[in-house]
Short mmCIF file of C-alpha atoms in Angstrom, two decimals:
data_model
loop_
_atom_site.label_atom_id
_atom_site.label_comp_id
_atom_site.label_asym_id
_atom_site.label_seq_id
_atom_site.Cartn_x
_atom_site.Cartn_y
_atom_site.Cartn_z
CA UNK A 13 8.07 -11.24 12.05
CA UNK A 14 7.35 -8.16 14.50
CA UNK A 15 9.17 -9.26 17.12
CA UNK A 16 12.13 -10.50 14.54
CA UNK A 17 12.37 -7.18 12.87
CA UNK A 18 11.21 -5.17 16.33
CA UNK A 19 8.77 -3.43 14.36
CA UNK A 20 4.80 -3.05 14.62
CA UNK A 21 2.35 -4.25 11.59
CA UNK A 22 -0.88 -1.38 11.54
CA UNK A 23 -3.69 -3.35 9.28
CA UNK A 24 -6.57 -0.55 7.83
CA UNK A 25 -9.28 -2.10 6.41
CA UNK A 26 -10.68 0.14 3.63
CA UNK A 27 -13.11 3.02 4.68
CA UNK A 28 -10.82 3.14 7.34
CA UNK A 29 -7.46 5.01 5.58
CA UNK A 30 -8.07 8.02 2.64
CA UNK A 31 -5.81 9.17 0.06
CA UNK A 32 -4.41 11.69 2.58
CA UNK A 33 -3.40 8.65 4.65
CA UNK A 34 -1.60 7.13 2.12
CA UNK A 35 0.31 10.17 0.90
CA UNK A 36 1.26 10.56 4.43
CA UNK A 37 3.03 7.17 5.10
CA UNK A 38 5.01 7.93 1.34
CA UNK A 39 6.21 10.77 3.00
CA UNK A 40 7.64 9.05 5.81
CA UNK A 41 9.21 6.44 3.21
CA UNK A 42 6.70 4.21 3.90
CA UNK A 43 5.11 1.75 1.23
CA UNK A 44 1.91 -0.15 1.82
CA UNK A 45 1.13 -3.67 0.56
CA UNK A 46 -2.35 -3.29 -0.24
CA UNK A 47 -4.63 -6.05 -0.85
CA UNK A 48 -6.83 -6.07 -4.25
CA UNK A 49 -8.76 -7.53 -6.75
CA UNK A 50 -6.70 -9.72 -9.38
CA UNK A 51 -7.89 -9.93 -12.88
CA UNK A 52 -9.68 -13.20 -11.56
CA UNK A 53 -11.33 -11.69 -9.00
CA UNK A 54 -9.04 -13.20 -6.69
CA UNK A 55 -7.04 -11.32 -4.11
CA UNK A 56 -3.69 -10.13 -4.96
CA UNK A 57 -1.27 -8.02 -2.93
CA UNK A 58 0.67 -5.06 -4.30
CA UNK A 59 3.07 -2.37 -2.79
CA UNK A 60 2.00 1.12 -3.07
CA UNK A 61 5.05 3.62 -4.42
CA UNK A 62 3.23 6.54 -5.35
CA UNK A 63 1.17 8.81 -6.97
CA UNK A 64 1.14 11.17 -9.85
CA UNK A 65 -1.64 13.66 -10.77
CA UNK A 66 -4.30 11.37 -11.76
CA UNK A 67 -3.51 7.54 -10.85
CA UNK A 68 -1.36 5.62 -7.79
CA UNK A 69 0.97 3.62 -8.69
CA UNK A 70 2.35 0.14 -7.36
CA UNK A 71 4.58 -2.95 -8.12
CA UNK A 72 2.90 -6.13 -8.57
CA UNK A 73 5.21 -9.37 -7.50
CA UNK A 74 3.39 -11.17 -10.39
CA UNK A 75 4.01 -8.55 -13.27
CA UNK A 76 6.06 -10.09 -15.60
CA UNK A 77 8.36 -6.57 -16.22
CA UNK A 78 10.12 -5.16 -13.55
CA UNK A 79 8.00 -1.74 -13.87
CA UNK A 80 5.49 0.19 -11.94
CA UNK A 81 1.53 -0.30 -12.94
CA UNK A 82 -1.36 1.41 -12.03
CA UNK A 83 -3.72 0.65 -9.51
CA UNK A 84 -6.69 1.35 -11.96
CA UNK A 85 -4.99 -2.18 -13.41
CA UNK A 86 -7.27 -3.32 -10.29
CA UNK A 87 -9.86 -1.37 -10.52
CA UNK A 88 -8.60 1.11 -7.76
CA UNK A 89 -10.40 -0.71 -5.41
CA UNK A 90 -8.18 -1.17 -1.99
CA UNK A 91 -9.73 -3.46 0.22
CA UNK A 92 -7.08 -3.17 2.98
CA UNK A 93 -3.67 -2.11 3.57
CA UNK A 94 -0.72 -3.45 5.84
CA UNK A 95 2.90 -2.16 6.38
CA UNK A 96 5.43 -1.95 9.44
CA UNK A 97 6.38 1.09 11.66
CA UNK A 98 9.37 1.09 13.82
CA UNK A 99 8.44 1.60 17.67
CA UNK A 100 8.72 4.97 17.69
CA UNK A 101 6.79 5.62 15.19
CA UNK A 102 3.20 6.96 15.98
CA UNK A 103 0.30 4.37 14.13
CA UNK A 104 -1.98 7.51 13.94
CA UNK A 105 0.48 9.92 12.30
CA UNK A 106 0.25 8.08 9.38
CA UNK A 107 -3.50 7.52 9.64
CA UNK A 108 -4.94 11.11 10.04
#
């Protein structure tokens, strides 16, 4: 896919990326899939949008409305994250 698209993947296991980090990459129009805990217990991956005040919010391939839903749906536990830069983007502008 990287070299397909000519783009970089930048994988962040959590502890490693903060809520600063992800407010950063929405800024730069970029949406993490972020991998969490389905209501199984399984994994389950989700894009990131957003945030408002008090909760982030994502879309969830497997919700059956096409509408955003919290991540406290999952607990608001993010056990990694994964989304594509373009070349000249800098990995660790996103990350600080």
């Amino acid at each position: 896919m990287e070299d397909a698209l000519q783009v970089s993947t930048v994988y962040l296991e959590s502890g490693n990326f903060s809520l600063e980090t992800l407010e950063n990459l929405w800024k730069e129009t970029i949406y993490p899939i972020a991998c969490v805990s389905g209501k199984h217990g399984n994994l389950h991956f989700v894009l990131l949008v957003g945030r408002t005040e008090d909760e982030n919010w994502c879309m969830d391939p497997m919700h059956t409305e096409p509408e955003l839903v919290p991540l406290s749906q999952y607990g608001n536990d993010i056990a990694s994250i994964r989304y594509l830069i373009e070349p000249s983007s800098s990995e660790s502008k996103a990350a600080d």
